[in-house]
Amino acid sequence: MEVICGRRGDRMSKKWYRVQKLKAIFVLALAVVFTNAVVSYSNTVKLIHNQQWVTDSYQVITQVESIQFALKDTETAQRNYLITADAEDLKTYLAADQQTNSNIQILTKLTAKNHQKQQWISLLEPKITTRLKILQQEIYLRQNQGLEAVRQLILSDRDKQIGKEIQQLIHDSLKAEQNLLHQGMQESQAISQKAIVTFFIAAIVDLVLVALLYDLLWRYIRQLQQTELALRQSENRLRAMIDAEPECIQLIARNGTLLEINAEGLAIMEVESADVLIGKPIDAVILPEYRAAFADLHKSVCQGSKGTLEFEMVGFQGTHRYMETHAVPLRNESDGTFIHLALTRDITQQKQAEQKIREQAALLDVSTDAILVRNIHNQILFWNQGAERLYGWKAEEVMGKNVLQVLYKEISPELEDAYLRVINTGEWRGELHQFTREGKVIIVESRWTLIRHHNGQPKSILSVNTEITQQKQLEAQLLRSQRLESIGTLAGGIAHDLNNILSPILMSVQLLQKKLPDSQSQQILQTLENNVKRGANLLKQVLSFARGIEDKRIIVQIQPLMAEIEQIIAQTFPKSIVCQIDIPKNLWYVRGDITQLHQVLINLVINARDAMPNGGILRIAAENLVIGEHSAQINIDAKVGSYIAIVVTDTGMGMSSEVQQRIFEPFFTTKEIGKGTGLGLSTALGIIKNHGGFVNVYSQVGRGTQFTVYLPASTFRDTHSLSQEMKSVIGDG
């Protein structure tokens, strides 16, 4: 760029030097021509003046000589008349006399501006007048007194003296004038020679200057021709470049008419020649709804501002196009105003692509899956409405943020493996644990696809996440149910066999008690009987867990049952445990075995007590609940219908997720040896399922546990039967 600027500066300097040199030589030529003109004019004026002087001198000499000759002719004619008295001589005399006077007057006029000559004429004229008077007197005497009278006068000295004085004055005048005439002619010759020399010198100088000017002009014209050729070539190259430009380039006048347009513009306008468009209003092809905006843009550009506008136009063959114009002002150097230079490109495909993208985005937003795009730096680039619904974050809240900070609290090995695999193979599929905006943990089935640049480098990662939290919970419930069913079947078989083994032992103990009456034997046998019965009770619990106990079902009210549980808690539980019971009066009834339901609640509250060794709050609540289709899908054991939900909550130590997966397994316990058999919750679960209900558990380590038991509510017909039974009992009483 610096080299180009330097070359441009050198060209500008050379051009300025040539122009200044041409100006200097032109001024010098003008000065020389003016000087030559002044000198020539001066010489010409001098020559003319000298020639006029010579002419005047020549005329004076001529007139003096004419006076001399006329005076001589007058005297000759007068003498002839005096001698001959011939009338013709008298006429000749009179004509000569008149000629003499005329010549004197002409001479007076010729010398009117010459004071010296006027003095000479003032001396000559009286003498001539006197001489003529004498000649006239002589004629008069001749006519009146005769020749003799005149002879005396002619011979007198006076007549001769005047004639000599006239001749002397004329002679002196002629000699002086002839000298002046000779001097003037010499001066004229000198001036002529000087003028000729000056002319030749000026001609030579002018020729040199003309040759120099011609050379400079020829060089300048040649330079101009070269510049014009270069400019034409540059213009052709520029025109070729403009025509090769894939965008429409237009030059628009201040009045809105088209001045110039390139080949791409002609193709967009759908015309073959620019003559169809030049001089026509450019907004004729713009749809009416965009013309006002285009007029405002044109007005702003003509005031020196830039602008951009998108509009729709119709070509001369009816093709609709979306156009984007970038308008810049172009200064008109002649008057300093601005005209409109427009670079317009066809964005029809872009608009169609944007419309397609919007449609695709709408489809993406309709999708229930969370679809998001992030770059290789994990910055979020796209976030659909499915992601908003799943995670709770609005798109504008997470756009540009790090996806790891939004959805994950820590980077797990599974997440690192997923990232490495999608970079290496281009895709990955698997399950991830993520967090919502509220901090809830969800499980998603995630499908990652790597998007690359045109050069093959990784660009971004497309993730499609489907929430499977409920599915995983149902699967876990199903697996747990299948496992418990298998364990129950096994436990039932073992219990049956053990029961068969314990039965003869118990019978033998009872026989031995009758045959061995001594106290020591009775004590041993009683211990053996107690252990056998304890084993039988244990087997009974196992059988209750395994296949349930079919007892007589009655309509059970929960409020009295809760009152008994509250009394047991108040009498047996430590005072550090505060019990809160919330049982509504309008609670529905359930159909079941009240003893078994009592056993379920006792197991739950005892577990709650054991989870709070340092005290806490034990809360028991119940409510009426109707489970719909959606809620029924969450739990595999749930069915659509009316339920009574009994909630037992403690503020104890809580359980980990691993422990929660096994709490309903028989013989599984976290208590110390001798403090639990591990059959309490498994038996309670068997009783709840035997009543057609199910149970949910929610627990966090250090924050307590919540058991929710769902028991089917009794129907109206069962409730009506209960009322009839109560009435009959009252009647019998």
XYZ file of C-alpha atoms in Angstrom:
733
model
C 0.000 0.000 0.000
C 2.838 2.389 0.805
C 4.500 1.577 -2.541
C 1.248 2.242 -4.391
C 0.771 5.517 -2.551
C 4.418 6.447 -3.314
C 3.985 5.730 -7.006
C 0.777 7.693 -7.081
C 2.563 10.593 -5.376
C 5.406 10.474 -7.942
C 2.902 10.532 -10.802
C 1.120 13.482 -9.256
C 4.456 15.329 -8.766
C 5.530 14.723 -12.367
C 2.179 15.828 -13.669
C 2.303 18.971 -11.559
C 5.883 19.665 -12.738
C 4.878 19.277 -16.383
C 1.906 21.563 -15.964
C 3.988 24.198 -14.163
C 6.709 23.983 -16.806
C 4.148 24.376 -19.555
C 2.646 27.348 -17.754
C 6.085 28.974 -17.305
C 7.013 28.555 -20.970
C 3.607 29.796 -22.027
C 3.999 32.885 -19.832
C 7.527 33.424 -21.216
C 6.234 33.099 -24.756
C 3.516 35.589 -24.016
C 6.101 37.951 -22.512
C 8.373 37.597 -25.553
C 5.501 38.053 -27.975
C 4.308 41.053 -26.013
C 7.818 42.492 -25.942
C 8.209 41.895 -29.656
C 4.861 43.479 -30.252
C 5.800 46.496 -28.142
C 9.162 46.863 -29.878
C 7.606 46.383 -33.296
C 4.866 48.813 -32.449
C 7.419 51.322 -31.171
C 9.552 50.932 -34.279
C 6.491 51.155 -36.484
C 5.297 54.257 -34.685
C 8.745 55.805 -35.008
C 8.905 54.841 -38.640
C 5.459 56.197 -39.319
C 6.263 59.364 -37.422
C 9.541 59.754 -39.303
C 7.830 59.001 -42.588
C 5.230 61.604 -41.771
C 8.022 64.004 -40.942
C 9.774 63.218 -44.226
C 6.503 63.579 -46.062
C 5.812 66.913 -44.406
C 9.343 68.092 -45.219
C 8.921 66.960 -48.774
C 5.598 68.743 -49.032
C 7.101 71.890 -47.513
C 9.969 71.746 -49.998
C 7.491 71.150 -52.769
C 5.345 74.076 -51.699
C 8.386 76.340 -51.222
C 9.606 75.383 -54.630
C 6.094 75.890 -55.981
C 6.054 79.352 -54.382
C 9.469 80.014 -55.882
C 8.352 78.865 -59.302
C 4.987 80.573 -59.040
C 6.644 83.813 -57.954
C 9.088 83.520 -60.811
C 6.228 82.816 -63.229
C 4.393 85.821 -61.821
C 7.390 88.090 -62.348
C 7.987 86.649 -65.826
C 4.353 87.108 -66.862
C 4.370 90.635 -65.353
C 7.534 91.535 -67.230
C 6.145 90.212 -70.465
C 2.992 92.198 -69.950
C 4.932 95.310 -69.126
C 6.897 94.944 -72.336
C 4.169 93.651 -74.650
C 1.009 94.795 -72.896
C -0.483 91.579 -74.096
C -3.672 90.573 -72.296
C -2.669 86.894 -72.277
C 0.408 87.762 -70.352
C -1.754 89.613 -67.898
C -3.919 86.551 -67.464
C -0.830 84.447 -66.937
C 0.330 86.981 -64.365
C -2.956 86.888 -62.519
C -3.015 83.091 -62.538
C 0.537 82.952 -61.250
C -0.279 85.540 -58.605
C -3.263 83.506 -57.473
C -1.153 80.343 -57.456
C 1.443 82.073 -55.323
C -1.142 83.076 -52.759
C -2.611 79.555 -52.795
C 0.817 78.007 -52.264
C 1.506 80.396 -49.396
C -1.765 79.352 -47.724
C -0.979 75.632 -48.234
C 2.489 76.166 -46.812
C 1.004 77.975 -43.848
C -1.256 75.026 -43.131
C 1.579 72.555 -43.512
C 3.730 74.389 -41.002
C 0.975 75.268 -38.613
C 2.429 72.963 -35.901
C 6.053 74.005 -36.501
C 6.800 77.238 -34.702
C 10.162 77.728 -36.386
C 8.690 77.362 -39.846
C 5.832 79.654 -38.902
C 8.402 82.321 -38.055
C 10.069 81.737 -41.396
C 6.729 82.010 -43.171
C 5.945 85.157 -41.188
C 9.141 86.638 -42.664
C 8.596 85.332 -46.162
C 4.911 86.092 -46.553
C 5.153 89.935 -46.069
C 8.019 90.136 -48.456
C 6.152 88.166 -51.085
C 3.104 90.329 -50.463
C 5.232 93.444 -50.833
C 6.775 92.014 -53.944
C 3.408 91.254 -55.452
C 2.176 94.740 -54.604
C 5.170 96.196 -56.372
C 4.402 94.090 -59.394
C 0.825 95.261 -59.210
C 1.917 98.921 -59.039
C 4.157 98.404 -62.008
C 1.245 96.985 -63.972
C -0.870 99.939 -62.898
C 1.812 102.404 -63.974
C 2.164 100.550 -67.254
C -1.489 100.739 -67.876
C -1.741 104.432 -66.904
C 1.636 106.044 -67.555
C 3.386 103.798 -70.013
C 6.465 101.746 -70.150
C 8.854 104.533 -69.338
C 7.257 105.212 -66.028
C 7.584 101.664 -65.092
C 11.185 101.324 -66.167
C 12.378 103.636 -63.456
C 10.616 101.670 -60.847
C 11.935 98.353 -62.188
C 15.447 99.595 -62.134
C 15.157 100.952 -58.600
C 17.124 99.261 -55.772
C 14.031 98.604 -53.734
C 12.649 96.156 -56.253
C 15.895 94.295 -56.522
C 16.445 94.239 -52.791
C 13.057 92.637 -52.036
C 13.559 90.044 -54.760
C 16.983 89.130 -53.341
C 15.556 88.831 -49.805
C 12.749 86.564 -51.035
C 15.163 84.391 -52.949
C 17.510 84.234 -49.972
C 14.686 83.212 -47.609
C 13.456 80.599 -50.069
C 16.974 79.335 -50.624
C 17.664 79.078 -46.908
C 14.345 77.404 -46.310
C 14.872 74.871 -49.063
C 18.350 74.098 -47.868
C 17.158 73.610 -44.279
C 14.224 71.523 -45.379
C 16.408 69.451 -47.659
C 18.783 68.832 -44.757
C 15.886 67.848 -42.580
C 14.541 65.676 -45.381
C 17.878 63.970 -45.782
C 18.186 63.509 -42.028
C 14.660 62.114 -41.814
C 15.298 59.735 -44.646
C 18.450 58.508 -42.910
C 16.547 58.070 -39.649
C 13.768 56.243 -41.492
C 16.315 53.944 -43.067
C 17.935 53.308 -39.671
C 14.551 52.676 -38.060
C 13.613 50.371 -40.926
C 16.828 48.424 -40.558
C 16.348 48.241 -36.801
C 12.764 47.110 -37.266
C 13.884 44.457 -39.760
C 16.611 43.213 -37.384
C 14.192 43.283 -34.474
C 11.628 41.442 -36.575
C 14.096 38.749 -37.530
C 15.282 38.367 -33.925
C 11.714 38.264 -32.669
C 10.812 35.816 -35.431
C 13.705 33.554 -34.457
C 12.785 33.789 -30.748
C 9.145 33.188 -31.605
C 10.074 30.227 -33.744
C 12.177 28.805 -30.916
C 9.349 29.357 -28.467
C 6.818 27.935 -30.897
C 9.050 24.903 -31.418
C 9.479 24.498 -27.662
C 5.769 24.949 -27.070
C 5.022 22.569 -29.898
C 7.369 20.012 -28.367
C 5.845 20.426 -24.935
C 2.332 20.425 -26.310
C 3.119 17.391 -28.428
C 4.536 15.613 -25.389
C 1.616 16.753 -23.265
C -0.878 15.691 -25.918
C 0.922 12.377 -26.237
C 0.857 12.051 -22.460
C -2.825 12.926 -22.517
C -3.384 10.344 -25.217
C -1.512 7.767 -23.162
C -3.436 8.839 -20.090
C -6.677 8.679 -22.039
C -5.719 5.241 -23.341
C -4.761 4.104 -19.838
C -7.975 5.640 -18.507
C -9.971 3.883 -21.221
C -8.208 0.626 -20.436
C -8.735 1.188 -16.726
C -12.370 2.036 -17.401
C -12.739 -1.116 -19.498
C -11.083 -3.187 -16.779
C -13.261 -1.526 -14.166
C -16.333 -2.123 -16.306
C -15.293 -5.757 -16.773
C -14.727 -6.103 -13.027
C -18.063 -4.430 -12.285
C -19.821 -6.624 -14.823
C -18.110 -9.668 -13.319
C -19.334 -8.660 -9.853
C -22.049 -11.125 -8.761
C -23.992 -8.275 -7.163
C -26.055 -5.580 -8.827
C -24.258 -2.213 -8.896
C -26.376 0.852 -9.628
C -25.679 4.569 -9.817
C -28.810 6.565 -9.067
C -29.271 10.303 -9.666
C -30.679 12.644 -7.051
C -34.055 12.634 -8.817
C -34.247 8.840 -8.483
C -33.455 7.939 -12.099
C -30.873 5.319 -13.057
C -27.493 6.519 -14.343
C -25.443 3.309 -14.558
C -25.989 -0.425 -13.996
C -23.754 -3.485 -14.393
C -24.400 -6.781 -16.187
C -25.606 -8.574 -13.046
C -28.097 -5.761 -12.515
C -29.411 -6.252 -16.061
C -29.801 -9.971 -15.377
C -31.684 -9.256 -12.152
C -33.886 -6.683 -13.890
C -34.416 -9.236 -16.686
C -33.465 -6.886 -19.546
C -30.805 -7.242 -22.253
C -29.728 -3.615 -22.636
C -29.110 -0.828 -20.157
C -30.816 1.626 -22.524
C -34.150 0.265 -21.321
C -33.354 1.368 -17.757
C -31.082 4.439 -18.050
C -32.982 7.612 -17.207
C -35.975 5.717 -15.803
C -37.106 5.789 -12.126
C -35.371 2.980 -10.286
C -38.277 2.335 -7.903
C -40.560 1.249 -10.760
C -39.615 -2.415 -10.177
C -39.956 -2.194 -6.371
C -43.192 -3.439 -4.855
C -45.428 -0.574 -3.643
C -45.183 -1.500 0.038
C -41.399 -0.951 -0.040
C -41.240 2.252 -2.092
C -41.662 4.643 0.830
C -38.778 3.006 2.718
C -36.629 3.085 -0.429
C -37.449 6.787 -0.945
C -36.376 7.546 2.636
C -33.138 5.612 2.104
C -32.452 7.468 -1.163
C -33.079 10.825 0.496
C -30.740 9.938 3.365
C -27.985 8.808 0.985
C -28.255 12.003 -1.077
C -27.647 13.893 2.176
C -24.379 12.008 2.759
C -25.462 9.069 4.949
C -25.132 5.326 4.456
C -27.965 2.840 4.740
C -29.210 -0.715 4.208
C -32.647 -1.927 3.149
C -34.325 -5.203 2.304
C -37.155 -5.069 -0.218
C -38.997 -7.130 -2.791
C -38.978 -6.408 -6.508
C -40.503 -7.771 -9.712
C -38.350 -8.144 -12.829
C -39.501 -7.171 -16.303
C -40.356 -10.824 -16.923
C -42.379 -11.106 -13.710
C -39.855 -12.827 -11.433
C -40.202 -11.906 -7.747
C -36.952 -11.441 -5.867
C -35.965 -10.419 -2.360
C -33.129 -7.881 -2.513
C -30.755 -6.398 0.042
C -29.191 -3.057 -0.896
C -26.214 -1.338 0.722
C -26.379 2.340 -0.217
C -23.428 4.741 0.056
C -23.162 8.418 -0.995
C -20.905 9.281 -3.943
C -19.737 12.901 -4.108
C -20.265 14.792 -7.346
C -17.042 16.803 -7.761
C -18.697 19.417 -9.983
C -21.131 20.788 -7.389
C -20.273 18.909 -4.162
C -23.638 17.111 -3.968
C -24.111 13.372 -3.465
C -25.583 10.718 -5.699
C -26.709 7.230 -4.736
C -24.338 4.255 -5.241
C -26.226 1.024 -4.527
C -24.734 -2.459 -4.134
C -27.702 -4.811 -4.281
C -27.679 -8.574 -3.988
C -30.338 -11.204 -4.487
C -31.250 -12.757 -1.126
C -34.200 -14.797 -2.392
C -32.497 -18.109 -1.637
C -31.385 -16.769 1.723
C -34.962 -15.734 2.520
C -36.234 -19.116 1.420
C -33.549 -20.793 3.502
C -34.475 -18.610 6.482
C -38.125 -19.525 5.977
C -37.159 -23.186 5.804
C -35.034 -22.763 8.903
C -37.970 -21.089 10.676
C -40.206 -23.959 9.643
C -37.616 -26.456 10.800
C -37.170 -24.476 14.005
C -40.929 -24.586 14.484
C -40.799 -28.349 14.016
C -37.910 -28.519 16.454
C -39.917 -26.473 18.934
C -42.896 -28.789 18.482
C -40.664 -31.746 19.365
C -40.942 -32.912 22.949
C -37.224 -33.720 22.956
C -34.678 -31.186 24.119
C -32.593 -30.169 21.091
C -29.539 -28.015 21.629
C -26.434 -27.077 19.664
C -23.119 -26.093 21.219
C -19.757 -25.244 19.721
C -16.586 -27.162 20.480
C -16.008 -24.785 23.417
C -19.346 -25.971 24.900
C -21.046 -22.586 24.375
C -24.781 -22.979 23.700
C -25.773 -21.864 20.185
C -29.319 -23.253 19.901
C -31.923 -24.157 22.521
C -35.399 -25.248 21.416
C -38.657 -25.005 23.296
C -38.429 -28.687 24.206
C -35.230 -27.835 26.079
C -37.008 -24.927 27.757
C -39.785 -27.239 28.914
C -37.401 -29.969 30.082
C -34.786 -27.875 31.874
C -36.763 -24.738 32.769
C -34.219 -22.348 31.212
C -35.373 -19.897 28.546
C -33.294 -19.776 25.366
C -32.229 -16.158 25.914
C -31.036 -17.052 29.427
C -28.620 -19.795 28.364
C -27.539 -18.622 24.906
C -23.740 -18.348 24.834
C -23.294 -19.971 28.247
C -21.257 -23.088 28.939
C -23.541 -26.126 28.752
C -21.471 -27.945 31.389
C -22.177 -25.191 33.918
C -25.899 -25.122 33.062
C -26.781 -28.842 33.047
C -24.034 -30.496 35.080
C -22.642 -29.878 38.550
C -19.523 -31.922 37.880
C -17.881 -33.543 34.898
C -18.397 -37.278 35.186
C -16.301 -39.944 33.429
C -19.361 -40.799 31.301
C -19.512 -37.169 30.102
C -15.814 -37.086 29.254
C -16.114 -40.393 27.404
C -19.099 -39.054 25.446
C -17.205 -35.934 24.399
C -14.112 -37.848 23.307
C -16.156 -40.418 21.401
C -18.224 -37.813 19.496
C -15.034 -35.968 18.518
C -13.361 -39.171 17.337
C -16.290 -41.011 15.733
C -18.742 -38.201 14.988
C -21.603 -39.536 17.141
C -22.457 -40.879 20.585
C -25.540 -42.306 22.255
C -26.077 -42.973 25.914
C -27.695 -41.993 29.216
C -26.750 -38.929 31.253
C -27.781 -37.487 34.602
C -28.524 -33.771 34.298
C -29.929 -30.969 36.470
C -32.892 -28.699 35.778
C -33.097 -25.036 36.714
C -34.745 -26.011 40.043
C -31.888 -28.425 40.811
C -33.919 -31.556 40.081
C -31.926 -34.530 38.833
C -33.253 -36.027 35.613
C -32.089 -38.898 33.438
C -31.972 -38.346 29.675
C -31.238 -40.561 26.740
C -28.831 -38.344 24.778
C -27.832 -38.596 21.122
C -24.853 -36.481 20.049
C -23.873 -35.719 16.448
C -20.721 -33.836 15.449
C -21.113 -31.057 12.870
C -17.967 -30.176 10.912
C -16.733 -27.193 8.913
C -16.288 -27.472 5.149
C -12.600 -28.200 5.806
C -13.461 -31.126 8.060
C -12.641 -29.439 11.366
C -15.147 -29.908 14.235
C -17.606 -27.019 14.384
C -20.391 -27.862 16.826
C -22.264 -30.695 18.519
C -25.982 -31.353 18.059
C -27.592 -33.008 21.077
C -31.081 -34.527 21.204
C -32.097 -35.402 24.780
C -35.149 -37.449 25.740
C -36.127 -37.584 29.388
C -36.348 -41.157 30.624
C -36.494 -40.448 34.354
C -39.964 -41.986 34.763
C -39.032 -44.836 32.444
C -35.951 -45.578 34.520
C -38.019 -45.399 37.703
C -40.598 -47.773 36.248
C -37.823 -50.095 35.115
C -36.322 -49.961 38.607
C -39.722 -50.663 40.147
C -40.294 -53.507 37.736
C -36.880 -54.986 38.429
C -37.405 -54.549 42.163
C -40.843 -56.154 41.938
C -39.461 -59.025 39.888
C -36.594 -59.426 42.333
C -38.925 -59.288 45.344
C -41.272 -61.730 43.651
C -38.385 -64.094 43.042
C -37.140 -63.629 46.595
C -40.680 -64.097 47.901
C -41.129 -67.275 45.929
C -37.821 -68.577 47.236
C -38.595 -67.427 50.777
C -42.057 -69.012 50.589
C -40.596 -72.340 49.535
C -37.933 -72.233 52.244
C -40.460 -71.153 54.851
C -42.780 -73.992 53.882
C -39.961 -76.508 54.179
C -38.766 -74.996 57.468
C -42.307 -75.044 58.760
C -42.500 -78.751 57.951
C -39.247 -79.223 59.845
C -40.368 -77.171 62.867
C -43.742 -78.923 63.204
C -42.387 -82.339 64.390
C -39.872 -80.540 66.602
C -42.657 -78.616 68.305
C -44.731 -81.779 68.693
C -41.733 -83.641 70.158
C -41.083 -80.808 72.618
C -44.669 -80.921 73.806
C -44.440 -84.749 74.305
C -41.183 -84.437 76.175
C -42.696 -81.812 78.461
C -45.259 -84.408 79.551
C -42.695 -87.180 80.021
C -40.007 -85.097 81.770
C -41.694 -83.268 84.643
C -38.505 -82.192 86.439
C -37.915 -78.473 86.560
C -34.581 -78.499 84.757
C -35.983 -80.443 81.824
C -39.090 -78.309 81.790
C -36.918 -75.181 81.626
C -34.848 -76.529 78.755
C -37.908 -77.744 76.898
C -39.680 -74.394 77.475
C -36.702 -72.563 75.978
C -36.747 -74.940 73.048
C -40.513 -74.436 72.593
C -40.159 -70.644 72.710
C -37.415 -70.711 70.057
C -39.457 -73.032 67.870
C -42.491 -70.723 68.172
C -40.291 -67.691 67.440
C -39.051 -69.486 64.331
C -42.650 -70.274 63.413
C -43.609 -66.601 63.793
C -40.634 -65.652 61.660
C -41.748 -68.124 59.020
C -45.264 -66.697 59.262
C -43.870 -63.224 58.456
C -41.932 -64.675 55.548
C -45.091 -66.332 54.257
C -46.992 -63.059 54.718
C -44.345 -61.288 52.590
C -44.220 -64.082 50.033
C -47.894 -64.730 49.286
C -49.848 -62.556 51.597
C -52.263 -63.535 54.244
C -55.844 -63.910 53.233
C -57.811 -62.625 56.160
C -61.282 -61.262 56.379
C -61.504 -57.802 54.845
C -63.723 -55.182 56.429
C -64.328 -51.465 55.915
C -61.624 -49.694 57.889
C -61.649 -46.121 59.142
C -58.153 -44.580 59.202
C -58.802 -42.021 61.973
C -59.185 -44.602 64.820
C -56.169 -46.508 63.522
C -54.100 -43.311 63.556
C -55.263 -42.557 67.069
C -53.940 -45.948 68.269
C -50.607 -45.309 66.523
C -50.387 -41.861 68.106
C -51.020 -43.364 71.557
C -48.264 -45.969 71.063
C -45.842 -43.265 69.936
C -46.656 -41.076 72.947
C -46.185 -43.958 75.406
C -43.117 -45.675 73.959
C -41.134 -43.231 71.828
C -38.447 -40.949 73.297
C -39.533 -37.466 74.282
C -36.940 -36.021 71.884
C -39.152 -37.098 68.994
C -42.040 -34.722 68.323
C -45.015 -36.353 66.664
C -47.293 -34.351 64.355
C -50.460 -35.980 63.017
C -52.670 -34.374 60.388
C -55.706 -36.484 59.572
C -58.722 -34.758 57.909
C -62.212 -35.663 59.149
C -63.590 -36.336 55.670
C -61.033 -39.042 54.956
C -62.319 -41.900 52.828
C -62.534 -45.517 53.991
C -60.440 -48.474 52.915
C -61.330 -52.148 52.716
C -58.740 -54.316 54.410
C -57.376 -56.162 57.432
C -57.060 -53.672 60.246
C -54.409 -55.791 62.035
C -52.195 -55.937 58.968
C -52.645 -52.191 58.317
C -51.742 -51.573 61.961
C -48.589 -53.682 61.443
C -47.646 -51.605 58.341
C -47.950 -48.299 60.193
C -46.090 -49.618 63.248
C -43.190 -50.735 61.010
C -43.011 -47.322 59.335
C -43.048 -45.287 62.564
C -40.514 -47.611 64.253
C -38.151 -47.197 61.283
C -38.677 -43.429 61.551
C -37.870 -43.585 65.282
C -34.687 -45.582 64.643
C -33.618 -43.062 61.946
C -33.724 -40.246 64.552
C -31.528 -41.420 67.479
C -30.941 -37.819 68.522
C -34.556 -36.802 68.171
C -36.481 -34.993 65.488
C -39.930 -34.546 64.022
C -42.173 -37.429 63.045
C -45.097 -36.349 60.925
C -48.026 -38.554 59.931
C -50.555 -37.189 57.437
C -53.280 -38.583 55.237
C -55.351 -37.239 52.356
C -57.846 -38.276 49.742
C -56.272 -38.634 46.291
C -57.492 -39.485 42.806
C -54.836 -40.971 40.489
C -55.254 -40.287 36.804
C -53.746 -41.825 33.700
C -50.501 -39.830 33.861
C -49.874 -40.549 37.528
C -50.720 -44.203 36.986
C -47.966 -44.409 34.363
C -45.353 -43.164 36.825
C -45.688 -46.167 39.183
C -45.941 -49.648 37.839
C -48.258 -50.763 40.672
C -50.605 -47.797 40.424
C -54.040 -47.938 38.815
C -56.500 -45.249 37.933
C -58.889 -44.604 40.787
C -59.422 -43.152 44.263
C -56.787 -43.650 46.941
C -55.984 -42.708 50.498
C -52.390 -41.528 50.763
C -50.768 -42.021 54.197
C -47.484 -40.098 54.493
C -44.913 -40.862 57.219
C -42.068 -38.344 57.295
C -39.043 -38.112 59.562
C -36.143 -35.684 59.837
C -33.588 -38.410 60.435
C -30.368 -39.460 58.774
C -31.935 -40.391 55.428
C -30.847 -43.045 52.945
C -28.622 -43.162 49.923
C -29.975 -44.187 46.524
C -28.223 -47.568 46.815
C -29.928 -48.297 50.136
C -33.299 -47.185 48.737
C -32.992 -49.786 46.005
C -32.778 -52.616 48.588
C -34.912 -51.584 51.581
C -37.801 -53.873 50.590
C -35.602 -56.940 50.167
C -36.144 -59.620 52.892
C -33.463 -59.776 55.538
C -31.839 -56.526 54.292
C -31.253 -54.065 57.104
C -28.926 -51.220 57.963
C -29.512 -51.660 61.675
C -27.096 -53.244 64.082
C -27.156 -56.982 64.672
C -29.968 -57.922 67.051
C -31.949 -54.726 66.379
C -33.737 -55.803 63.208
C -34.481 -58.838 61.094
C -34.820 -57.040 57.750
C -38.378 -58.350 57.317
C -40.346 -55.310 58.498
C -40.478 -53.318 55.267
C -40.647 -56.423 53.086
C -43.654 -57.635 55.113
C -45.237 -54.173 55.004
C -44.773 -54.091 51.211
C -46.437 -57.516 50.931
C -49.399 -56.332 53.016
C -49.754 -53.094 50.978
C -49.665 -54.965 47.660
C -52.090 -57.565 49.074
C -54.484 -54.650 49.683
C -54.064 -53.457 46.057
C -51.897 -50.482 46.985
C -48.329 -49.343 46.446
C -45.691 -47.335 48.253
C -43.264 -44.549 47.233
C -40.080 -43.583 49.054
C -38.195 -40.309 48.889
C -35.062 -39.810 50.973
C -31.909 -37.688 51.041
C -28.906 -38.388 53.203
C -28.932 -36.077 56.211
C -32.358 -34.628 55.344
C -34.775 -37.381 56.342
C -37.088 -39.885 54.675
C -40.686 -39.880 53.473
C -42.820 -43.022 52.965
C -46.118 -42.582 51.120
C -48.529 -45.516 51.293
C -51.335 -45.528 48.698
C -54.364 -47.662 49.641
C -57.388 -47.974 47.330
C -60.389 -46.129 48.751
C -63.524 -48.121 49.417
C -66.405 -47.806 46.900
C -69.794 -46.299 47.718
C -71.366 -49.756 47.853
C -68.876 -50.897 50.519
C -69.494 -47.772 52.526
C -73.256 -48.327 52.295
C -72.857 -51.932 53.534
C -70.826 -50.640 56.493
C -73.651 -48.269 57.392
C -76.175 -51.091 57.279
C -74.001 -53.274 59.506
C -73.620 -50.479 62.031
C -77.385 -49.935 62.077
C -78.035 -53.613 62.647
C -75.545 -53.684 65.503
C -77.235 -50.690 67.084
C -80.640 -52.349 66.640
C -79.492 -55.565 68.267
C -78.134 -53.657 71.152
